[in-house]
Coordinates of C-alpha atoms in Angstrom, one line a residue:
X1 CA -0.4 0.1 0.4
X2 CA 1.5 2.8 -1.1
X3 CA 3.9 3.3 -3.0
X4 CA 5.7 1.3 -5.5
X5 CA 9.4 0.6 -7.5
X6 CA 10.4 3.0 -10.2
X7 CA 9.0 1.8 -13.6
X8 CA 12.0 0.8 -15.7
X9 CA 11.5 3.2 -18.7
X10 CA 13.8 2.1 -21.8
X11 CA 12.1 1.4 -23.9
X12 CA 9.6 4.7 -24.2
X13 CA 11.5 6.4 -26.7
X14 CA 10.5 2.9 -29.4
X15 CA 6.9 2.9 -27.8
X16 CA 6.6 6.3 -28.0
X17 CA 7.4 5.9 -32.2
X18 CA 4.5 2.7 -32.3
X19 CA 2.7 5.5 -30.9
X20 CA 2.9 7.8 -33.6
X21 CA 2.9 4.9 -36.5
X22 CA 0.5 3.2 -38.0
X23 CA 1.0 -0.9 -38.7
X24 CA 1.6 0.3 -42.4
X25 CA 4.8 2.1 -41.2
X26 CA 2.3 5.9 -42.1
X27 CA 3.0 8.6 -39.5
X28 CA 0.6 9.8 -37.4
X29 CA 2.8 12.3 -36.9
X30 CA 7.1 12.6 -37.6
X31 CA 8.8 14.6 -34.1
X32 CA 11.3 16.5 -35.7
X33 CA 15.2 16.2 -33.9
X34 CA 14.0 19.1 -31.3
X35 CA 10.9 17.7 -30.3
X36 CA 12.8 14.8 -29.8
X37 CA 14.8 16.3 -27.3
X38 CA 12.6 18.0 -25.8
X39 CA 10.3 14.6 -25.3
X40 CA 13.8 13.8 -24.0
X41 CA 13.9 17.0 -21.3
X42 CA 10.3 16.9 -20.5
X43 CA 11.4 13.0 -19.1
X44 CA 13.9 13.5 -17.1
X45 CA 12.4 17.0 -15.9
X46 CA 9.6 14.7 -14.4
X47 CA 11.7 12.1 -12.5
X48 CA 13.4 14.9 -11.2
X49 CA 10.6 16.6 -9.6
X50 CA 8.8 13.8 -8.6
X51 CA 5.9 13.9 -10.6
X52 CA 5.5 17.2 -9.4
X53 CA 3.8 19.9 -11.2
X54 CA 5.8 22.5 -13.6
X55 CA 5.1 24.5 -16.2
X56 CA 8.5 23.3 -17.3
X57 CA 6.9 19.8 -18.1
X58 CA 4.7 21.6 -21.4
X59 CA 7.6 23.8 -23.6
X60 CA 6.6 25.0 -26.2
X61 CA 8.8 23.4 -28.4
X62 CA 6.2 20.6 -28.2
X63 CA 3.0 22.7 -29.2
X64 CA 2.2 21.3 -32.1
X65 CA 2.9 18.2 -31.3
X66 CA 1.0 18.2 -27.3
X67 CA -2.3 16.4 -29.2
X68 CA -1.0 13.4 -31.4
X69 CA 1.3 13.0 -27.9
X70 CA -2.6 13.2 -25.7
X71 CA -4.0 10.5 -28.8
X72 CA -0.5 8.4 -27.9
X73 CA -2.4 7.0 -25.1
X74 CA -5.5 5.1 -27.0
X75 CA -2.6 2.8 -28.3
X76 CA -2.3 1.6 -24.6
X77 CA -5.5 0.4 -24.7
X78 CA -6.7 -2.6 -24.9
X79 CA -5.8 -3.5 -28.6
X80 CA -3.8 -1.0 -29.4
X81 CA 0.1 -0.7 -30.4
X82 CA 1.0 -0.7 -27.1
X83 CA -0.9 -3.2 -25.8
X84 CA 2.2 -4.9 -24.0
X85 CA 3.2 -2.1 -22.3
X86 CA -0.5 -1.4 -20.4
X87 CA -0.2 -5.2 -19.9
X88 CA 3.3 -5.1 -18.4
X89 CA 2.5 -1.8 -16.0
X90 CA -0.6 -3.2 -14.7
X91 CA 1.2 -6.8 -13.5
X92 CA 3.8 -4.0 -11.8
X93 CA 1.7 -4.3 -8.7
X94 CA -0.8 -6.9 -7.2
X95 CA -3.2 -4.6 -5.5
X96 CA -4.0 -0.6 -6.2
X97 CA -1.5 1.0 -4.3
X98 CA -3.7 4.0 -3.3
X99 CA -6.4 1.9 -1.4
X100 CA -4.1 -1.1 -0.9
X101 CA -6.8 -3.9 -1.9
X102 CA -8.4 -3.3 -4.9
X103 CA -7.1 -5.4 -8.5
X104 CA -5.7 -2.5 -10.3
X105 CA -7.0 -2.7 -13.7
X106 CA -6.8 0.6 -14.7
X107 CA -3.6 2.9 -15.7
X108 CA -4.3 6.5 -13.9
X109 CA -1.9 9.7 -15.1
X110 CA -0.5 10.6 -11.8
X111 CA -0.6 13.8 -13.8
X112 CA -3.3 14.5 -15.7
X113 CA -3.3 13.5 -19.4
X114 CA -5.2 16.4 -20.2
X115 CA -2.9 19.3 -19.3
X116 CA 0.8 17.5 -19.6
X117 CA -0.3 15.6 -23.2
X118 CA 4.0 15.4 -23.5
X119 CA 3.8 12.8 -20.6
X120 CA 0.4 10.4 -21.6
X121 CA 2.6 7.2 -22.3
X122 CA 5.3 7.6 -20.0
X123 CA 5.3 4.5 -17.8
X124 CA 6.4 7.0 -14.1
X125 CA 3.2 8.7 -14.6
X126 CA 1.3 6.0 -15.1
X127 CA -0.2 4.6 -11.5
X128 CA -1.9 0.6 -12.0
X129 CA -5.3 1.4 -10.3
X130 CA -8.3 0.4 -9.3
X131 CA -11.3 1.4 -10.7
X132 CA -13.2 3.6 -7.8
X133 CA -9.9 5.3 -6.9
X134 CA -8.9 5.6 -10.1
X135 CA -11.9 8.0 -10.1
X136 CA -11.8 9.3 -7.3
X137 CA -9.5 10.5 -7.9
X138 CA -9.4 12.0 -11.5
X139 CA -10.5 15.2 -10.7
X140 CA -7.7 15.8 -7.9
X141 CA -5.1 18.7 -8.6
X142 CA -0.9 16.4 -7.6
X143 CA 2.0 16.6 -6.2
X144 CA 4.1 16.5 -3.3
X145 CA 4.5 20.1 -2.5
X146 CA 2.6 20.6 0.2
X147 CA -1.7 21.2 0.0
X148 CA -4.2 18.6 -0.8
X149 CA -2.8 15.8 -3.2
X150 CA -2.2 12.0 -3.1
X151 CA 1.1 11.2 -3.0
X152 CA 2.8 9.2 -6.1
X153 CA 3.4 6.1 -5.3
X154 CA 5.8 6.0 -7.9
X155 CA 8.7 8.6 -6.0
X156 CA 6.7 9.6 -2.0
X157 CA 9.8 9.0 0.2
X158 CA 7.8 7.4 3.4
X159 CA 8.9 7.7 6.6
X160 CA 10.4 4.9 8.8
X161 CA 7.3 5.7 11.2
X162 CA 4.0 3.5 11.7
X163 CA 1.8 6.7 11.2
X164 CA -1.7 4.5 9.9
X165 CA -3.7 4.2 13.0
X166 CA -6.9 2.4 13.9
X167 CA -9.7 3.1 16.2
X168 CA -11.3 -0.2 17.2
X169 CA -14.9 0.4 19.0
X170 CA -17.5 -2.4 19.4
X171 CA -20.8 -1.8 17.8
X172 CA -24.4 -3.4 17.8
X173 CA -22.7 -6.8 17.5
X174 CA -19.8 -6.6 14.9
X175 CA -16.2 -4.3 15.1
X176 CA -16.0 -1.0 13.9
X177 CA -12.8 0.6 12.4
X178 CA -11.7 3.4 11.7
X179 CA -8.8 4.3 10.3
X180 CA -6.5 7.8 10.1
X181 CA -3.3 9.4 9.8
X182 CA -1.1 10.0 12.4
X183 CA 0.5 13.5 12.2
X184 CA 2.9 13.0 14.9
X185 CA 5.8 10.7 13.5
X186 CA 5.6 12.9 9.9
X187 CA 6.4 15.8 8.7
X188 CA 2.7 18.0 8.9
X189 CA 2.4 18.4 5.4
X190 CA 3.1 14.4 4.6
X191 CA 0.3 14.1 6.8
X192 CA -1.6 16.5 5.2
X193 CA -1.9 15.1 1.6
X194 CA -2.2 11.1 3.5
X195 CA -5.1 13.1 5.2
X196 CA -6.1 14.0 1.8
X197 CA -5.6 10.0 0.4
X198 CA -8.0 8.9 2.8
X199 CA -10.8 10.9 2.9
X200 CA -10.5 11.9 -0.5
X201 CA -10.6 7.9 -2.0
X202 CA -13.6 7.4 0.8
X203 CA -11.3 4.8 2.1
X204 CA -12.8 4.3 5.6
X205 CA -16.4 3.5 3.7
X206 CA -14.6 1.4 1.5
X207 CA -12.2 -0.8 4.4
X208 CA -15.0 -2.7 5.9
X209 CA -15.8 -5.9 3.0
X210 CA -11.8 -5.8 3.2
X211 CA -11.8 -6.2 7.1
X212 CA -14.5 -8.9 7.2
X213 CA -12.9 -10.4 4.9
X214 CA -9.3 -10.9 6.5
X215 CA -10.7 -10.7 10.0
X216 CA -12.4 -14.5 9.1
X217 CA -9.4 -14.9 7.6
X218 CA -7.6 -14.7 10.8
X219 CA -10.8 -15.7 13.2
X220 CA -9.3 -19.2 13.4
X221 CA -5.9 -19.1 14.9
X222 CA -7.5 -15.8 17.5
X223 CA -9.2 -18.5 18.4
X224 CA -7.2 -20.8 19.5
X225 CA -4.6 -19.1 21.0
X226 CA -8.0 -17.6 23.4
X227 CA -7.4 -20.4 25.5
X228 CA -4.0 -19.7 26.5
X229 CA -4.2 -16.1 27.7
X230 CA -4.5 -12.6 26.8
X231 CA -0.9 -11.5 26.3
X232 CA -0.6 -14.5 24.1
X233 CA -3.6 -13.4 21.9
X234 CA -1.7 -9.6 22.4
X235 CA 1.9 -11.4 21.4
X236 CA 0.5 -12.8 17.9
X237 CA -1.3 -10.3 17.2
X238 CA 2.2 -7.6 18.0
X239 CA 4.1 -10.5 15.5
X240 CA 1.4 -11.3 13.2
X241 CA 1.4 -7.7 12.3
X242 CA 5.0 -8.0 11.5
X243 CA 4.8 -10.6 9.6
X244 CA 2.5 -8.8 7.1
X245 CA 3.7 -5.6 7.2
X246 CA 7.2 -7.3 5.5
X247 CA 4.9 -8.9 2.9
X248 CA 2.6 -4.9 2.3
X249 CA 4.2 -2.2 4.1
X250 CA 4.4 -1.1 7.6
X251 CA 1.3 1.6 7.2
X252 CA -0.6 -0.8 5.4
X253 CA -4.0 -1.2 6.5
X254 CA -3.5 -4.9 7.5
X255 CA -0.8 -4.0 9.6
X256 CA -2.4 -1.6 10.9
X257 CA -5.7 -3.6 12.1
X258 CA -3.0 -5.6 13.9
X259 CA -1.6 -3.2 15.9
X260 CA -4.9 -1.4 17.3
X261 CA -6.2 -5.3 18.0
X262 CA -3.6 -5.5 19.9
X263 CA -3.9 -2.4 22.4
X264 CA -7.4 -3.7 23.0
X265 CA -7.3 -6.0 26.5
X266 CA -10.9 -6.6 26.2
X267 CA -10.6 -8.2 22.5
X268 CA -7.4 -10.4 23.7
X269 CA -8.9 -11.1 26.7
X270 CA -12.8 -12.3 25.0
X271 CA -12.0 -12.6 21.3
X272 CA -15.0 -14.1 21.0
X273 CA -17.3 -11.8 22.0
X274 CA -16.1 -9.7 19.8
X275 CA -15.7 -11.6 16.4
X276 CA -19.4 -12.5 16.9
X277 CA -20.3 -13.6 13.1
X278 CA -16.9 -14.3 12.5
X279 CA -17.1 -16.6 15.1
X280 CA -20.5 -18.7 13.6
X281 CA -18.8 -19.4 10.4
X282 CA -15.7 -20.1 12.0

């Protein structure tokens, strides 16, 4: 959840040529030497800026080419000349980095294609994402500086701190979990951006189904340990959080949930009373 490794961009020039050339060899748009130089400079600058918006990413040298560069993304769709690029990007992660659970079926332009046509097929500007996150983010002004926006999954460096928290309550016979960002251990600008991301993508409204599924998977192990006492249950929850952090991220929602449950004495002492329907299902 949150971040991904940057994409390999070695083939981006060949990909752009394929996008701008029909199968029969007819050019859709023939880039001049000056335009190629400008595009290469834009790609380098984008990486140097960590994907942050900047007017220099829209050089005047590409004004004539920009509409064709914008349309080049159409070839990234299924059946297009760059369908292999789409498949490669979607296969680079098992879950949407924005929410941490959705199946990545879409490619999100981190900097919007409508503004930055030059970056329409640049791999580091294409984020594998699930449909709900892609649709929710669509109108957001991105960036890694201060102000509202979603973090850049490829370029945002996250601190070695536990900043995702889960508040546990017990209502109407079931667990109620609410996630939030702890501002204390991290930079306040980053914290504000992460909290904005939680709210913009409506993650607290979307997590319950995932939490139900996840808790059901953990239920048998938790109930087996209850016979040995509350402290052992809490210890197992903490160790499970560490194991999950190795697989996902220390601030993945599953990790935050396990950490939070370990700090609820009533749950650890009598998990069956909290698990409710999960006990009956088990």
